[in-house]
Amino acid sequence: MTPERKDLASPLTVLSGIGPALADKLGRLNLHRVEDLLFLLPLRYEDRTQLVKLGALEAGSRCLVSGEVLLAETVYRGRRNLLVRIGDGSGQLTLRFFHFSRQQQAQFKQGARLTCFGEVRKGPAGPEMIHPEYRLLRDHQANAVDDSLTPVYPATEGVQQGRLRNLTEQALHIMRQSPPAELLPRDVRDALDLPLLVDAIVYLHRPPADADVTLLLAGKHPCQLRLAFEELLAHYLSLRKLRAVAESEPAQPLIGGREVSDAFIAALPFQLTAAQRRVTEEILADMARPHPMMRLIQGDVGSGKTIVAAIACLNAIACDVQAAIMAPTELLAEQHWRSFTAWFEPLGIRSAWLSGSQRAAARREALESIADGDAQLVVGTHALFQEGVNFHNLALVVIDEQHRFGVHQRMALREKGVSDHGHPHQLVMTATPIPRTLAMAAYADLDTSVIDELPPGRKPVATIALPETRRDEVIERVRSACLAGQQAYWVCPLIEESDVLDYEAAEVRYELLASALPEIRVGLVHGRMRPAEKEQGMRAFKDGQIQLLVATTVIEVGVDVPNASLMIVENAERMGLSQLHQLRGRVGRGAKQSHCVLVYKPPLGQLARERLAVLRDSNDGFVVAQRDLELRGPGELLGTRQTGLPDYRIADLARDAKLMPQVQIAAESMQRNAPDKAAAIVRRWLGDAGRYGKV
Ligand code: ADP
Ligand code: MG
């Protein structure tokens, strides 16, 4: 039999000890090839490189010890326990077993020598280890200590640590025989003092006895940075490549709408802020190019993104093409429908509305006007981009509150609007400010504009946190605010992401508040209402017929009612900071001083306390987002729970996003000087297709 050729690209089954069943289990962990094992990094390490004297054991530590059996006995403590007392001259230790076989019991003869590894606990008669790993030593066998730290891999159902150690050992062996290419150029490694790939991998799987474990556990060791850096670089290169491809596509240059949009701006009841003007210019310049715009607008809640989007749409429509605006929820889409038609109808612009819950006849009519170009502006939810929607001449797509849509949807949308006229220009807007370095990682395919200024006269929302035991006081606050002619929101907690429970909780709260506040007109809006009902509720609130609006978090994004000046949020301790900031952004839109009361369920943990303090102390969405990133990680900010930010194998954006400026520099230099290596890095980390489509 010729020995099978093994290299890093071989399937895992070339390793000894892997049958189909185990390969299957590992496959479910996304481990398919030998190389994948190298990137499965240990979560922590155990120190078996030195023996600890029994007289020096500390409760809570995990350590390697050695000794001679002094006594072994079974005792009954409710169930049978096997107790083995060992000693080494400096002290004694009891090994306690609840499950044991007769043979096992017989091994522990008086005088037998063994080494054990386990966690030390305080027992009734001195230090104990419960079910330690142990090994009996033959007569003259010396105590063996390891010469590297022992890796502990992420737990895998049905795959023992010992097995994983054995498999990674084999993978490391294969790696030494045929090492992977070193793809990071020397100048990049030198700039950050990063070790070679092979050295980093060996170190992380088998750190030397004197390794800095604290640094490793914090994920800050240069060897970890080396791998995280390469992975971030791979994703970044892939997004940039995608962008370069998209950017080379043709698009309709939209020139000549200037006069119309200038007139529109001049007729607004307010002046655009300097930031709005700057961003508008950036957008119009993009749209004038014969390649598709791909721009992300970040702007805090209330910074006035909608009007900027409207100007972009108007500019397109004035050039005789169609524009579409898409929002993530019906409520938000409806609000845009109202604002846009109010702005555009007087100009003689025809609009169409498209949503998932629309009646068949209305939908047919909308589809027709979209297809024959009668509708110049189309407003809707993601229903805009479903089968059967054919645009006549779509040249601009605006996506609002983009954090609800993931990378993949963004890509898909880009394809959707393609026609003979080329790709549509794309503008995405988010009110969840993303810290700069994180945005570099997540939105490397987009240009970014920031509206970093609020319209004049806005007062910061005064925020306080109160325990729910003081709910009565909160209700009194609502009463006096409403009696003074103001309006208030009361946001109910989200219950386990369940629509049904969510809405029941809102109903219950509504009943309670309506009966506690008989002199106040209370309304209810929740996610399970039909759009028409919701619309009715929101409109009644906007028109002032309702004074207190009880709602679920459906009102989170975008809703605009300037007369509302009090926001109550229940179970605030369970919500993300950026989400709370969004909710709070529903008030503070008028000239009156607004207040936000965050109601929490006591007792508050340390972290929850810190989180609520962030909101109390800052009204700046970027500050809130940065703290959210530090405290909760990037998933919350980028909405990855709903959508797909890539799963990084090694990089952790909360920890490693700060590498992004260097990643960017490295990417640019590699694209110029080592394009083959750049492509190989993408392949290594994202597979042949690249994660975001073909690259
Ligand atoms: P967001 O950026 O959160 O989407 P909106 O676009 O809903 O904010 O704007 C919030 C409110 O501010 C709206 O009532 C809008 O009409 C108003 N607004 C926008 N720009 C200005 C401005 N430059 N001056 C005064 N009010 C403005
Ligand atoms: Mg908005």
GROMACS .gro file of N, CA, C and O in nm, residues 607-652:
model
  184
  607LEU      N    1  -2.240   4.542   3.513
  607LEU     CA    2  -2.235   4.574   3.371
  607LEU      C    3  -2.359   4.654   3.329
  607LEU      O    4  -2.350   4.754   3.260
  608ALA      N    5  -2.476   4.608   3.376
  608ALA     CA    6  -2.601   4.677   3.341
  608ALA      C    7  -2.598   4.820   3.394
  608ALA      O    8  -2.642   4.914   3.328
  609ARG      N    9  -2.544   4.836   3.513
  609ARG     CA   10  -2.534   4.969   3.573
  609ARG      C   11  -2.448   5.059   3.486
  609ARG      O   12  -2.485   5.172   3.454
  610GLU      N   13  -2.334   5.005   3.442
  610GLU     CA   14  -2.244   5.083   3.357
  610GLU      C   15  -2.312   5.120   3.227
  610GLU      O   16  -2.296   5.231   3.176
  611ARG      N   17  -2.387   5.025   3.173
  611ARG     CA   18  -2.450   5.048   3.044
  611ARG      C   19  -2.553   5.160   3.052
  611ARG      O   20  -2.556   5.248   2.968
  612LEU      N   21  -2.635   5.154   3.156
  612LEU     CA   22  -2.736   5.260   3.170
  612LEU      C   23  -2.670   5.395   3.195
  612LEU      O   24  -2.717   5.499   3.148
  613ALA      N   25  -2.556   5.391   3.265
  613ALA     CA   26  -2.485   5.516   3.292
  613ALA      C   27  -2.435   5.580   3.162
  613ALA      O   28  -2.432   5.702   3.149
  614VAL      N   29  -2.397   5.498   3.066
  614VAL     CA   30  -2.350   5.551   2.937
  614VAL      C   31  -2.458   5.640   2.875
  614VAL      O   32  -2.432   5.750   2.828
  615LEU      N   33  -2.583   5.591   2.881
  615LEU     CA   34  -2.692   5.667   2.820
  615LEU      C   35  -2.723   5.792   2.900
  615LEU      O   36  -2.757   5.896   2.844
  616ARG      N   37  -2.713   5.779   3.033
  616ARG     CA   38  -2.742   5.895   3.116
  616ARG      C   39  -2.640   6.004   3.086
  616ARG      O   40  -2.673   6.122   3.080
  617ASP      N   41  -2.516   5.964   3.062
  617ASP     CA   42  -2.408   6.061   3.050
  617ASP      C   43  -2.385   6.114   2.908
  617ASP      O   44  -2.315   6.211   2.889
  618SER      N   45  -2.438   6.047   2.807
  618SER     CA   46  -2.410   6.094   2.671
  618SER      C   47  -2.533   6.088   2.581
  618SER      O   48  -2.613   5.996   2.589
  619ASN      N   49  -2.543   6.188   2.495
  619ASN     CA   50  -2.649   6.192   2.396
  619ASN      C   51  -2.594   6.173   2.256
  619ASN      O   52  -2.663   6.190   2.157
  620ASP      N   53  -2.464   6.141   2.251
  620ASP     CA   54  -2.397   6.131   2.123
  620ASP      C   55  -2.396   5.985   2.079
  620ASP      O   56  -2.336   5.899   2.143
  621GLY      N   57  -2.463   5.958   1.968
  621GLY     CA   58  -2.476   5.821   1.919
  621GLY      C   59  -2.342   5.752   1.897
  621GLY      O   60  -2.330   5.631   1.915
  622PHE      N   61  -2.240   5.829   1.858
  622PHE     CA   62  -2.110   5.766   1.834
  622PHE      C   63  -2.046   5.722   1.965
  622PHE      O   64  -1.984   5.617   1.973
  623VAL      N   65  -2.061   5.804   2.067
  623VAL     CA   66  -2.007   5.766   2.197
  623VAL      C   67  -2.080   5.642   2.248
  623VAL      O   68  -2.018   5.545   2.295
  624VAL      N   69  -2.212   5.644   2.235
  624VAL     CA   70  -2.292   5.529   2.280
  624VAL      C   71  -2.250   5.403   2.204
  624VAL      O   72  -2.230   5.297   2.263
  625ALA      N   73  -2.233   5.417   2.074
  625ALA     CA   74  -2.197   5.301   1.993
  625ALA      C   75  -2.060   5.246   2.031
  625ALA      O   76  -2.040   5.125   2.040
  626GLN      N   77  -1.967   5.335   2.056
  626GLN     CA   78  -1.833   5.291   2.094
  626GLN      C   79  -1.838   5.212   2.225
  626GLN      O   80  -1.777   5.107   2.239
  627ARG      N   81  -1.916   5.262   2.320
  627ARG     CA   82  -1.927   5.193   2.449
  627ARG      C   83  -2.002   5.061   2.431
  627ARG      O   84  -1.970   4.961   2.494
  628ASP      N   85  -2.101   5.060   2.345
  628ASP     CA   86  -2.176   4.939   2.318
  628ASP      C   87  -2.082   4.832   2.262
  628ASP      O   88  -2.087   4.716   2.298
  629LEU      N   89  -1.996   4.878   2.174
  629LEU     CA   90  -1.899   4.786   2.114
  629LEU      C   91  -1.808   4.728   2.220
  629LEU      O   92  -1.782   4.608   2.224
  630GLU      N   93  -1.763   4.814   2.312
  630GLU     CA   94  -1.672   4.765   2.416
  630GLU      C   95  -1.745   4.672   2.513
  630GLU      O   96  -1.690   4.574   2.558
  631LEU      N   97  -1.869   4.708   2.544
  631LEU     CA   98  -1.939   4.632   2.648
  631LEU      C   99  -2.008   4.507   2.595
  631LEU      O  100  -2.019   4.409   2.665
  632ARG      N  101  -2.058   4.513   2.473
  632ARG     CA  102  -2.136   4.400   2.424
  632ARG      C  103  -2.086   4.334   2.298
  632ARG      O  104  -2.142   4.235   2.253
  633GLY      N  105  -1.985   4.391   2.236
  633GLY     CA  106  -1.938   4.331   2.111
  633GLY      C  107  -2.015   4.386   1.992
  633GLY      O  108  -2.112   4.459   2.008
  634PRO      N  109  -1.969   4.352   1.873
  634PRO     CA  110  -2.019   4.417   1.752
  634PRO      C  111  -2.154   4.365   1.703
  634PRO      O  112  -2.221   4.431   1.625
  635GLY      N  113  -2.196   4.247   1.749
  635GLY     CA  114  -2.319   4.188   1.696
  635GLY      C  115  -2.438   4.280   1.712
  635GLY      O  116  -2.518   4.298   1.621
  636GLU      N  117  -2.445   4.341   1.830
  636GLU     CA  118  -2.557   4.429   1.861
  636GLU      C  119  -2.563   4.548   1.766
  636GLU      O  120  -2.667   4.585   1.714
  637LEU      N  121  -2.446   4.605   1.742
  637LEU     CA  122  -2.440   4.725   1.659
  637LEU      C  123  -2.471   4.696   1.514
  637LEU      O  124  -2.536   4.774   1.446
  638LEU      N  125  -2.423   4.584   1.468
  638LEU     CA  126  -2.436   4.557   1.326
  638LEU      C  127  -2.560   4.474   1.296
  638LEU      O  128  -2.587   4.441   1.182
  639GLY      N  129  -2.633   4.441   1.401
  639GLY     CA  130  -2.756   4.368   1.377
  639GLY      C  131  -2.731   4.229   1.323
  639GLY      O  132  -2.809   4.176   1.246
  640THR      N  133  -2.621   4.168   1.363
  640THR     CA  134  -2.590   4.036   1.308
  640THR      C  135  -2.682   3.928   1.362
  640THR      O  136  -2.680   3.816   1.316
  641ARG      N  137  -2.759   3.961   1.465
  641ARG     CA  138  -2.848   3.857   1.513
  641ARG      C  139  -2.953   3.827   1.407
  641ARG      O  140  -2.995   3.716   1.390
  642GLN      N  141  -2.993   3.931   1.335
  642GLN     CA  142  -3.092   3.908   1.230
  642GLN      C  143  -3.026   3.872   1.098
  642GLN      O  144  -3.082   3.803   1.017
  643THR      N  145  -2.910   3.928   1.075
  643THR     CA  146  -2.855   3.918   0.942
  643THR      C  147  -2.714   3.862   0.946
  643THR      O  148  -2.671   3.813   1.047
  644GLY      N  149  -2.646   3.867   0.835
  644GLY     CA  150  -2.520   3.795   0.834
  644GLY      C  151  -2.394   3.877   0.826
  644GLY      O  152  -2.341   3.897   0.719
  645LEU      N  153  -2.343   3.921   0.937
  645LEU     CA  154  -2.205   3.963   0.936
  645LEU      C  155  -2.126   3.833   0.936
  645LEU      O  156  -2.165   3.737   0.998
  646PRO      N  157  -2.015   3.831   0.866
  646PRO     CA  158  -1.941   3.704   0.860
  646PRO      C  159  -1.901   3.657   1.000
  646PRO      O  160  -1.874   3.737   1.089
  647ASP      N  161  -1.900   3.527   1.017
  647ASP     CA  162  -1.844   3.471   1.139
  647ASP      C  163  -1.694   3.468   1.121
  647ASP      O  164  -1.645   3.405   1.029
  648TYR      N  165  -1.626   3.535   1.206
  648TYR     CA  166  -1.482   3.527   1.200
  648TYR      C  167  -1.437   3.405   1.279
  648TYR      O  168  -1.495   3.373   1.382
  649ARG      N  169  -1.335   3.337   1.229
  649ARG     CA  170  -1.287   3.220   1.301
  649ARG      C  171  -1.204   3.262   1.420
  649ARG      O  172  -1.207   3.201   1.525
  650ILE      N  173  -1.127   3.365   1.401
  650ILE     CA  174  -1.031   3.402   1.505
  650ILE      C  175  -1.048   3.547   1.548
  650ILE      O  176  -1.049   3.577   1.665
  651ALA      N  177  -1.064   3.636   1.452
  651ALA     CA  178  -1.075   3.777   1.487
  651ALA      C  179  -1.201   3.801   1.568
  651ALA      O  180  -1.301   3.732   1.552
  652ASP      N  181  -1.194   3.897   1.658
  652ASP     CA  182  -1.308   3.937   1.738
  652ASP      C  183  -1.316   4.088   1.719
  652ASP      O  184  -1.225   4.160   1.759
   0.00000   0.00000   0.00000
